[in-house]
Tab-separated table of C-alpha atoms and ligand atoms in Angstrom:
chain	number	residue	atom	x	y	z
A	1	MET	CA	56.672	115.863	229.063
A	2	ASP	CA	59.530	113.879	230.289
A	3	ALA	CA	62.002	115.962	232.364
A	4	ARG	CA	65.083	114.934	230.437
A	5	LEU	CA	63.500	116.240	227.126
A	6	GLU	CA	61.912	119.209	228.864
A	7	ALA	CA	65.360	120.483	229.855
A	8	ILE	CA	66.677	120.136	226.405
A	9	ARG	CA	63.304	121.612	224.913
A	10	ASP	CA	63.877	124.759	227.491
A	11	THR	CA	67.312	125.142	226.013
A	12	VAL	CA	66.036	125.123	222.550
A	13	LEU	CA	63.503	127.746	223.456
A	14	ALA	CA	65.893	130.176	225.393
A	15	ARG	CA	68.463	130.405	222.121
A	16	ASN	CA	65.604	130.839	219.883
A	17	PRO	CA	63.810	133.790	221.248
A	18	GLY	CA	60.543	135.322	219.648
A	19	GLU	CA	60.319	131.974	217.472
A	20	ASP	CA	56.766	131.137	218.750
A	21	GLU	CA	55.669	128.734	215.795
A	22	PHE	CA	59.219	126.786	215.971
A	23	HIS	CA	58.748	126.565	219.927
A	24	GLN	CA	55.238	125.119	219.204
A	25	ALA	CA	56.357	122.537	216.623
A	26	VAL	CA	59.170	121.401	218.890
A	27	THR	CA	57.250	120.912	222.262
A	28	GLU	CA	54.632	119.363	220.209
A	29	VAL	CA	57.187	116.621	218.853
A	30	PHE	CA	59.258	116.435	222.286
A	31	GLU	CA	55.994	115.508	224.067
A	32	SER	CA	55.930	112.225	222.100
A	33	LEU	CA	59.410	111.370	222.530
A	34	GLY	CA	59.686	110.407	226.176
A	35	PRO	CA	59.005	106.707	225.646
A	36	VAL	CA	61.689	106.494	222.912
A	37	HIS	CA	64.320	107.812	224.887
A	38	ASP	CA	63.440	104.997	227.579
A	39	ARG	CA	64.129	102.408	224.893
A	40	HIS	CA	67.044	104.045	223.191
A	41	PRO	CA	69.349	105.948	225.837
A	42	GLU	CA	71.957	106.066	222.821
A	43	PHE	CA	69.782	109.058	221.308
A	44	LEU	CA	70.457	110.954	224.443
A	45	GLU	CA	74.104	110.120	224.763
A	46	GLY	CA	74.598	111.085	220.987
A	47	ALA	CA	72.807	114.616	221.872
A	48	VAL	CA	70.269	113.587	218.831
A	49	LEU	CA	67.647	115.993	220.004
A	50	GLU	CA	70.356	119.030	220.510
A	51	ARG	CA	71.685	118.244	217.008
A	52	LEU	CA	67.939	117.950	215.333
A	53	CYS	CA	66.783	121.282	216.714
A	54	GLU	CA	69.795	123.299	215.420
A	55	PRO	CA	69.524	123.654	211.725
A	56	GLU	CA	72.690	122.547	209.551
A	57	ARG	CA	72.688	125.669	208.084
A	58	GLN	CA	70.375	128.864	207.868
A	59	ILE	CA	70.812	131.466	204.927
A	60	ILE	CA	69.054	134.849	205.083
A	61	PHE	CA	69.432	137.175	202.054
A	62	ARG	CA	68.293	140.297	200.485
A	63	VAL	CA	65.996	139.971	197.589
A	64	PRO	CA	66.152	143.588	195.670
A	65	TRP	CA	63.965	144.009	192.743
A	66	ALA	CA	61.795	146.551	190.710
A	67	ASP	CA	58.294	146.926	190.545
A	68	ASP	CA	56.166	148.303	187.511
A	69	SER	CA	56.237	151.462	188.301
A	70	GLY	CA	60.417	151.366	188.489
A	71	ARG	CA	60.558	151.690	192.215
A	72	PHE	CA	62.925	149.555	194.138
A	73	GLN	CA	61.532	146.810	196.639
A	74	ILE	CA	63.493	145.018	199.055
A	75	ASN	CA	62.469	141.630	200.406
A	76	ARG	CA	64.060	139.134	203.003
A	77	GLY	CA	64.847	135.842	201.497
A	78	PHE	CA	65.313	132.616	203.532
A	79	ARG	CA	66.511	128.942	203.252
A	80	VAL	CA	66.789	126.767	206.575
A	81	GLU	CA	68.551	123.673	205.510
A	82	PHE	CA	67.464	121.794	208.613
A	83	ASN	CA	68.663	117.965	208.476
A	84	SER	CA	70.440	116.199	205.648
A	85	ALA	CA	70.580	112.452	207.617
A	86	LEU	CA	68.394	111.084	205.033
A	87	GLY	CA	68.944	112.646	201.943
A	88	PRO	CA	69.247	116.267	200.393
A	89	TYR	CA	67.355	118.875	202.002
A	90	LYS	CA	63.857	119.008	200.625
A	91	GLY	CA	60.807	121.332	201.248
A	92	GLY	CA	59.024	124.168	199.794
A	93	LEU	CA	59.294	127.742	199.349
A	94	ARG	CA	56.660	130.052	200.887
A	95	PHE	CA	56.028	133.668	199.563
A	96	HIS	CA	53.958	135.357	202.068
A	97	PRO	CA	54.043	138.452	204.136
A	98	SER	CA	53.879	136.355	207.377
A	99	VAL	CA	57.210	134.721	206.475
A	100	ASN	CA	60.006	135.215	208.861
A	101	LEU	CA	62.850	132.962	210.458
A	102	GLY	CA	60.524	131.500	213.020
A	103	ILE	CA	58.025	130.275	210.682
A	104	VAL	CA	60.715	128.956	208.113
A	105	LYS	CA	62.175	127.008	211.136
A	106	PHE	CA	58.860	125.451	212.287
A	107	LEU	CA	58.151	124.488	208.653
A	108	GLY	CA	61.625	123.084	208.286
A	109	PHE	CA	61.473	120.960	211.537
A	110	GLU	CA	58.212	119.620	210.469
A	111	GLN	CA	59.531	118.710	207.043
A	112	ILE	CA	62.117	116.480	208.488
A	113	PHE	CA	59.970	114.030	210.169
A	114	LYS	CA	57.331	114.219	207.331
A	115	ASN	CA	60.071	113.458	204.793
A	116	ALA	CA	61.078	110.513	206.925
A	117	LEU	CA	57.635	109.207	207.201
A	118	THR	CA	57.368	109.131	203.222
A	119	GLY	CA	60.162	106.505	203.328
A	120	MET	CA	61.753	108.439	200.565
A	121	PRO	CA	65.536	109.434	200.490
A	122	ILE	CA	65.033	113.248	201.440
A	123	GLY	CA	66.172	115.458	204.214
A	124	GLY	CA	64.329	118.397	205.582
A	125	GLY	CA	64.566	122.098	204.574
A	126	LYS	CA	62.466	125.119	204.065
A	127	GLY	CA	62.527	128.547	202.735
A	128	GLY	CA	60.728	131.635	201.385
A	129	SER	CA	60.281	135.252	201.737
A	130	ASP	CA	58.127	137.970	203.262
A	131	PHE	CA	57.165	139.071	199.815
A	132	ASP	CA	53.508	139.342	199.036
A	133	PRO	CA	52.329	138.086	195.788
A	134	ARG	CA	48.695	139.580	196.230
A	135	GLY	CA	48.044	142.287	193.500
A	136	ARG	CA	51.535	141.848	191.998
A	137	SER	CA	51.537	141.382	188.075
A	138	ASP	CA	53.004	138.567	186.281
A	139	ALA	CA	56.057	140.615	185.178
A	140	GLU	CA	56.568	141.584	189.038
A	141	ILE	CA	56.146	137.839	190.105
A	142	MET	CA	59.109	137.114	187.431
A	143	ARG	CA	61.214	139.851	188.321
A	144	PHE	CA	60.780	138.774	192.194
A	145	CYS	CA	61.578	135.164	191.492
A	146	GLN	CA	64.584	135.884	189.292
A	147	ALA	CA	65.992	138.273	192.229
A	148	PHE	CA	65.358	135.408	194.855
A	149	MET	CA	67.259	132.701	192.748
A	150	THR	CA	70.003	135.113	192.036
A	151	GLU	CA	71.301	134.256	195.696
A	152	LEU	CA	69.753	131.130	196.296
A	153	TYR	CA	71.312	129.446	193.228
A	154	ARG	CA	74.614	128.903	195.081
A	155	HIS	CA	72.935	127.150	197.993
A	156	ILE	CA	70.854	124.332	196.008
A	157	GLY	CA	71.266	121.488	193.995
A	158	GLU	CA	70.227	117.931	192.677
A	159	TYR	CA	72.266	116.796	195.494
A	160	THR	CA	72.230	119.433	197.906
A	161	ASP	CA	69.032	121.040	198.462
A	162	VAL	CA	65.744	120.818	196.261
A	163	PRO	CA	63.296	123.591	197.024
A	164	ALA	CA	59.525	123.291	195.816
A	165	GLY	CA	56.305	125.082	196.222
A	166	ASP	CA	54.156	126.200	199.075
A	167	ILE	CA	51.963	128.941	199.815
A	168	GLY	CA	52.268	131.712	197.294
A	169	VAL	CA	54.564	129.310	195.240
A	170	GLY	CA	53.023	127.176	192.555
A	171	GLY	CA	53.783	126.249	188.947
A	172	ARG	CA	54.184	129.875	187.652
A	173	GLU	CA	56.849	130.688	190.253
A	174	ILE	CA	58.606	127.317	189.925
A	175	GLY	CA	58.997	128.038	186.347
A	176	TYR	CA	60.754	131.556	186.772
A	177	LEU	CA	62.941	129.893	189.540
A	178	PHE	CA	63.984	127.212	187.465
A	179	GLY	CA	64.547	129.457	184.292
A	180	GLN	CA	66.913	131.596	186.578
A	181	TYR	CA	68.808	128.764	187.819
A	182	LYS	CA	69.344	127.507	184.456
A	183	ARG	CA	70.756	130.525	183.218
A	184	ILE	CA	72.937	131.442	186.042
A	185	THR	CA	74.499	128.057	186.260
A	186	ASN	CA	74.240	127.020	182.603
A	187	ARG	CA	72.995	123.661	183.566
A	188	TYR	CA	69.467	121.809	182.767
A	189	GLU	CA	69.633	120.300	186.351
A	190	SER	CA	66.074	119.106	186.398
A	191	GLY	CA	66.385	117.352	189.846
A	192	VAL	CA	66.969	121.005	191.738
A	193	LEU	CA	63.370	122.011	191.996
A	194	THR	CA	60.019	120.099	192.079
A	195	GLY	CA	56.899	121.240	190.992
A	196	LYS	CA	57.771	122.042	187.594
A	197	GLY	CA	55.648	121.933	184.417
A	198	ILE	CA	54.893	118.691	182.893
A	199	SER	CA	56.534	119.352	179.572
A	200	TRP	CA	60.080	120.458	181.079
A	201	GLY	CA	60.714	117.676	183.749
A	202	GLY	CA	57.639	117.734	186.107
A	203	SER	CA	55.567	114.850	187.317
A	204	LEU	CA	51.785	114.014	186.679
A	205	VAL	CA	49.985	114.145	189.897
A	206	ARG	CA	52.416	116.594	191.650
A	207	PRO	CA	49.708	119.549	191.614
A	208	GLU	CA	47.170	117.328	193.063
A	209	ALA	CA	49.468	115.146	195.486
A	210	THR	CA	49.082	117.072	198.561
A	211	GLY	CA	45.302	117.218	198.612
A	212	PHE	CA	44.764	113.904	197.279
A	213	GLY	CA	47.292	112.460	199.789
A	214	THR	CA	45.363	114.134	202.784
A	215	VAL	CA	42.040	112.691	201.724
A	216	ILE	CA	43.692	108.967	201.121
A	217	PHE	CA	45.407	109.456	204.616
A	218	ALA	CA	41.808	110.369	206.061
A	219	GLU	CA	40.148	107.458	204.337
A	220	GLU	CA	42.514	104.976	205.892
A	221	MET	CA	41.674	106.603	209.288
A	222	LEU	CA	37.968	106.138	208.806
A	223	LYS	CA	38.539	102.649	207.615
A	224	THR	CA	39.538	101.749	211.103
A	225	ARG	CA	36.164	102.571	212.341
A	226	GLY	CA	34.329	100.892	209.503
A	227	LEU	CA	33.884	104.068	207.883
A	228	SER	CA	34.699	105.996	204.498
A	229	PHE	CA	34.417	109.250	202.976
A	230	ASP	CA	31.120	107.914	201.333
A	231	GLY	CA	28.205	110.195	202.689
A	232	GLN	CA	30.412	112.298	204.670
A	233	ARG	CA	29.507	116.133	205.125
A	234	VAL	CA	33.023	117.913	204.745
A	235	VAL	CA	34.315	121.315	205.626
A	236	VAL	CA	37.818	122.469	204.176
A	237	SER	CA	39.556	125.484	204.983
A	238	GLY	CA	41.452	127.347	202.258
A	239	SER	CA	40.890	127.392	198.690
A	240	GLY	CA	44.407	127.247	197.172
A	241	ASN	CA	46.204	124.259	195.414
A	242	VAL	CA	45.879	121.842	198.681
A	243	ALA	CA	42.233	122.781	199.515
A	244	ILE	CA	40.782	122.295	195.765
A	245	ASN	CA	42.606	118.944	195.214
A	246	ALA	CA	41.372	117.661	198.771
A	247	ILE	CA	37.656	118.810	197.838
A	248	ALA	CA	38.148	117.183	194.263
A	249	LYS	CA	39.216	113.834	196.030
A	250	ALA	CA	36.755	113.866	198.580
A	251	GLN	CA	33.775	114.420	196.528
A	252	ALA	CA	35.362	111.601	194.074
A	253	LEU	CA	35.129	109.418	197.231
A	254	GLY	CA	31.245	110.162	197.349
A	255	ALA	CA	31.480	112.969	200.046
A	256	THR	CA	29.637	116.523	199.967
A	257	VAL	CA	32.214	119.259	200.784
A	258	VAL	CA	29.790	121.856	201.648
A	259	ALA	CA	32.245	124.792	202.453
A	260	CYS	CA	35.643	126.026	201.900
A	261	SER	CA	37.372	129.605	202.765
A	262	ASP	CA	39.894	131.827	201.896
A	263	SER	CA	41.523	135.089	203.718
A	264	SER	CA	38.469	137.203	203.419
A	265	GLY	CA	35.713	134.864	204.449
A	266	TYR	CA	33.867	131.612	203.552
A	267	ILE	CA	31.392	130.019	201.133
A	268	VAL	CA	28.642	127.330	202.029
A	269	ASP	CA	27.385	125.169	198.909
A	270	GLU	CA	25.032	122.694	200.319
A	271	ALA	CA	24.861	121.085	197.082
A	272	GLY	CA	28.743	120.386	197.154
A	273	ILE	CA	31.267	122.691	195.953
A	274	ASP	CA	31.483	122.860	192.047
A	275	VAL	CA	35.262	122.193	191.495
A	276	GLY	CA	35.375	123.140	188.157
A	277	LEU	CA	34.272	126.548	189.077
A	278	LEU	CA	36.224	126.968	192.050
A	279	ARG	CA	39.583	126.068	189.837
A	280	GLN	CA	38.519	128.646	187.263
A	281	ILE	CA	38.103	131.419	189.905
A	282	LYS	CA	41.194	130.634	191.772
A	283	GLU	CA	43.524	129.239	189.573
A	284	VAL	CA	42.798	130.742	186.187
A	285	GLU	CA	41.456	134.110	187.121
A	286	ARG	CA	43.506	134.217	190.296
A	287	GLY	CA	40.476	135.816	192.089
A	288	ARG	CA	38.590	135.739	195.261
A	289	LEU	CA	36.254	133.284	196.585
A	290	LYS	CA	33.547	135.879	197.051
A	291	ASP	CA	32.910	135.940	193.142
A	292	TYR	CA	31.963	132.212	193.450
A	293	GLU	CA	28.482	133.289	195.162
A	294	ALA	CA	27.309	135.313	192.020
A	295	ARG	CA	28.280	132.376	189.630
A	296	ARG	CA	26.291	129.594	191.353
A	297	PRO	CA	22.626	129.183	192.728
A	298	ASN	CA	22.067	128.865	196.577
A	299	VAL	CA	25.445	129.586	197.680
A	300	THR	CA	26.115	131.772	200.732
A	301	TYR	CA	29.492	133.783	201.174
A	302	VAL	CA	30.110	134.912	204.834
A	303	ASP	CA	32.433	137.842	204.932
A	304	GLY	CA	34.727	137.264	207.674
A	305	GLY	CA	33.917	134.891	210.193
A	306	SER	CA	35.341	131.142	210.385
A	307	VAL	CA	34.604	128.399	208.207
A	308	TRP	CA	34.709	126.145	211.321
A	309	ASP	CA	31.220	127.622	212.401
A	310	VAL	CA	29.855	125.191	209.631
A	311	ASP	CA	29.367	121.783	210.973
A	312	ALA	CA	30.943	118.683	209.573
A	313	THR	CA	31.672	115.003	210.156
A	314	VAL	CA	35.213	115.419	208.565
A	315	ALA	CA	37.061	118.756	208.790
A	316	LEU	CA	40.118	119.130	206.499
A	317	PRO	CA	42.208	122.424	207.577
A	318	CYS	CA	44.095	123.376	204.457
A	319	ALA	CA	45.018	126.951	204.872
A	320	THR	CA	47.884	127.775	207.181
A	321	GLN	CA	49.261	127.445	210.791
A	322	ASN	CA	47.042	127.896	213.732
A	323	GLU	CA	43.874	128.233	211.990
A	324	LEU	CA	41.710	126.145	214.135
A	325	ASP	CA	41.866	126.764	217.703
A	326	GLY	CA	40.358	124.995	220.676
A	327	GLY	CA	37.175	126.920	220.608
A	328	ALA	CA	36.500	125.778	217.129
A	329	ALA	CA	37.438	122.378	217.946
A	330	ALA	CA	34.878	122.089	220.713
A	331	ARG	CA	32.153	123.503	218.266
A	332	LEU	CA	33.038	120.912	215.578
A	333	VAL	CA	33.206	118.253	218.037
A	334	ARG	CA	29.696	118.915	219.628
A	335	ASN	CA	28.245	119.130	216.150
A	336	GLY	CA	29.393	115.655	215.094
A	337	LEU	CA	32.844	115.613	213.975
A	338	LEU	CA	34.276	112.083	213.331
A	339	ALA	CA	37.695	113.044	211.771
A	340	VAL	CA	40.311	115.488	210.785
A	341	GLY	CA	43.228	115.384	208.313
A	342	GLU	CA	45.477	118.316	208.337
A	343	GLY	CA	46.372	119.185	204.735
A	344	ALA	CA	48.191	122.627	205.974
A	345	ASN	CA	51.143	122.481	208.394
A	346	MET	CA	50.268	122.647	211.757
A	347	PRO	CA	46.834	124.152	211.203
A	348	SER	CA	45.621	122.980	214.603
A	349	THR	CA	46.470	124.705	217.723
A	350	ARG	CA	47.890	122.759	220.645
A	351	ASP	CA	44.473	123.445	222.241
A	352	ALA	CA	42.583	122.028	219.352
A	353	VAL	CA	44.736	118.966	218.920
A	354	ALA	CA	43.980	118.239	222.652
A	355	VAL	CA	40.046	118.761	222.172
A	356	PHE	CA	40.242	116.108	219.368
A	357	GLN	CA	42.177	113.596	220.924
A	358	ASP	CA	40.098	113.849	224.583
A	359	ALA	CA	36.852	113.572	222.404
A	360	GLY	CA	38.387	110.462	220.500
A	361	ILE	CA	38.239	111.985	217.087
A	362	LEU	CA	40.495	110.597	214.470
A	363	PHE	CA	43.202	113.197	214.230
A	364	GLY	CA	45.789	112.880	211.329
A	365	PRO	CA	48.298	115.388	211.938
A	366	GLY	CA	50.037	117.538	208.866
A	367	LYS	CA	53.350	115.911	209.004
A	368	ALA	CA	51.664	112.442	208.146
A	369	ALA	CA	48.436	113.621	206.436
A	370	ASN	CA	49.965	116.096	204.166
A	371	ALA	CA	53.226	114.010	203.269
A	372	GLY	CA	51.585	113.215	199.914
A	373	GLY	CA	53.044	116.488	198.236
A	374	VAL	CA	56.632	116.083	199.298
A	375	ALA	CA	56.401	112.325	198.353
A	376	THR	CA	55.407	113.068	194.781
A	377	SER	CA	58.056	115.587	194.898
A	378	ALA	CA	60.447	112.405	195.495
A	379	LEU	CA	58.872	110.981	192.680
A	380	GLU	CA	59.430	113.582	190.525
A	381	MET	CA	63.010	113.459	191.591
A	382	GLN	CA	63.105	109.903	190.616
A	383	GLN	CA	61.825	110.433	187.186
A	384	ASN	CA	64.261	113.163	186.883
A	385	ALA	CA	67.228	110.988	187.747
A	386	SER	CA	66.116	108.416	185.356
A	387	ARG	CA	65.173	110.678	182.817
A	388	ASP	CA	61.800	109.173	182.343
A	389	SER	CA	58.022	110.364	183.083
A	390	TRP	CA	55.343	108.074	184.386
A	391	SER	CA	51.796	107.859	183.589
A	392	PHE	CA	49.001	109.752	185.894
A	393	ALA	CA	47.776	106.015	186.758
A	394	HIS	CA	51.146	104.770	187.555
A	395	THR	CA	51.955	107.989	189.625
A	396	GLU	CA	48.829	108.198	191.460
A	397	GLY	CA	49.220	104.407	192.168
A	398	ARG	CA	52.455	105.099	193.994
A	399	LEU	CA	51.112	108.104	195.737
A	400	THR	CA	48.462	106.017	197.236
A	401	GLU	CA	50.791	103.173	198.267
A	402	ILE	CA	52.865	105.752	200.138
A	403	MET	CA	49.934	107.360	202.084
A	404	VAL	CA	48.599	104.024	202.931
A	405	GLY	CA	52.028	103.126	204.067
A	406	ILE	CA	52.401	106.317	206.286
A	407	HIS	CA	48.994	105.524	207.794
A	408	ASP	CA	50.040	102.059	208.803
A	409	ARG	CA	53.370	102.959	210.155
A	410	CYS	CA	51.893	105.680	212.354
A	411	ALA	CA	49.194	103.527	213.641
A	412	ALA	CA	51.510	100.573	214.132
A	413	THR	CA	53.851	102.773	215.975
A	414	ALA	CA	51.023	104.141	218.049
A	415	ASP	CA	50.220	100.697	219.050
A	416	GLU	CA	53.945	99.590	219.775
A	417	TYR	CA	54.057	102.523	222.100
A	418	GLY	CA	50.685	101.697	224.044
A	419	ASP	CA	48.432	104.394	222.376
A	420	PRO	CA	46.620	102.980	219.639
A	421	GLY	CA	44.984	105.373	217.632
A	422	ASN	CA	47.204	108.219	218.351
A	423	TYR	CA	48.605	109.345	215.039
A	424	VAL	CA	50.247	112.157	216.693
A	425	LEU	CA	52.402	109.949	218.703
A	426	GLY	CA	53.015	107.296	215.646
A	427	ALA	CA	53.883	110.298	213.266
A	428	ASN	CA	56.608	111.882	215.590
A	429	ILE	CA	58.021	108.637	216.930
A	430	GLY	CA	57.960	107.172	213.427
A	431	GLY	CA	59.669	110.031	211.904
A	432	PHE	CA	61.948	110.644	214.693
A	433	VAL	CA	63.267	106.940	215.061
A	434	LYS	CA	64.352	106.895	211.396
A	435	VAL	CA	66.391	110.306	211.566
A	436	ALA	CA	67.899	109.506	214.713
A	437	ASP	CA	69.360	106.279	213.766
A	438	ALA	CA	70.723	107.749	210.641
A	439	MET	CA	72.199	110.465	212.552
A	440	LEU	CA	73.961	108.041	215.001
A	441	ALA	CA	75.248	106.046	212.111
A	442	GLN	CA	76.859	109.121	210.385
A	443	GLY	CA	78.776	110.196	213.663
A	444	LEU	CA	79.052	113.547	214.895
A	445	ILE	CA	78.189	116.161	212.331
B	501	LIG	N1	55.335	122.418	200.874
B	501	LIG	C1	54.972	121.036	200.742
B	501	LIG	C2	55.308	120.653	202.142
B	501	LIG	O1	54.851	121.482	203.101
B	501	LIG	C3	55.836	120.320	199.536
B	501	LIG	C4	57.489	120.412	199.749
B	501	LIG	C5	58.010	119.525	198.616
B	501	LIG	O2	57.373	119.344	197.529
B	501	LIG	O3	58.975	119.881	198.622
B	501	LIG	O4	55.418	119.594	202.386
């Protein structure tokens, strides 16, 4: 790492102790930015990096709610409003027991660059709670969401901060959150949240967008080597919204997706995963992947273990951060891997990324490859602002244009900085320069 940047990075780490994932995300971005600061000394003079690493505002709050047996439960809520140089803070809410300030900050930091890469007018933010939705009734989910919004509402707004979903927050939760916001504020402010239901201000393609976008991005990477998804053997991790829609899109492009996972284990279905059955189990029944085995012939369910033991030509990590380590990466490379598209945020460890890059594997980092979700959220905001709703075909066309645009910008930036094919470099520099220019233009704030 460039010595000037390393000194700034060390200060950031020292003043944010114990936030490992945030440290990891900051370090990874800083490693790409040395050459930019050679060309743009004004970024150093303007203390852009120091400002960028300090969120504009961080909100931590108590979320008190009552469970079905009447017991009082207390969770912790977060919203980190990281950077508003390009637009209102934008980013999802994650409900998962692993959520803490460091996790929310890593996600918010990544979101700044991701959102910049989309070319849409959105800043970066993230939030969530350590609430565990697993095993909770619908009524408990509703009461939790209402309690969460009872504090959050005062911090958000169509022109201020626009939350959406992430792990543990889907259409159902956005519905309860929106209802409570409307009730407290007495405003039908469609643009305050994205991921809404289609009959009340949502956008077609938003549910599919992250998974579809990841595959579109990976297809563009494959094209640079004269390849495509057609005939590829694909392994996907996860079985939530991003994973399911990545599987659907990869198979629509002619690939066979042979495996996916949940937090308990993974399935191998050599005939290609039946997406309809997977949706039924995960989205309708809210069940476990193990149930898939009994309902389809010739499927193996592996309890525990790692889905990355299954060989693939294309790997799409769509579960969570640091789920794919250096050992798994080396095994995939040995077994014929060609490309990786990150559907999740930071799913590959730094070791894994180094293994992929050293082996010359096409590697699309999450902040570029999974930007389709938030980009389509921005399209939802556009439709809300104009009180319009677009067709599926039109919206999917916009998503495709945006993903191809992100791919091409990352590739062109990597070329410009002398490291062709390095999408990590291209994404970090491409996103950073846009935000840095806007920050300098807006003065010392
Ligand atoms: N949580 C998603 C992400 O990581 C989507 C955020 C949004 O739509 O605002 O980008």
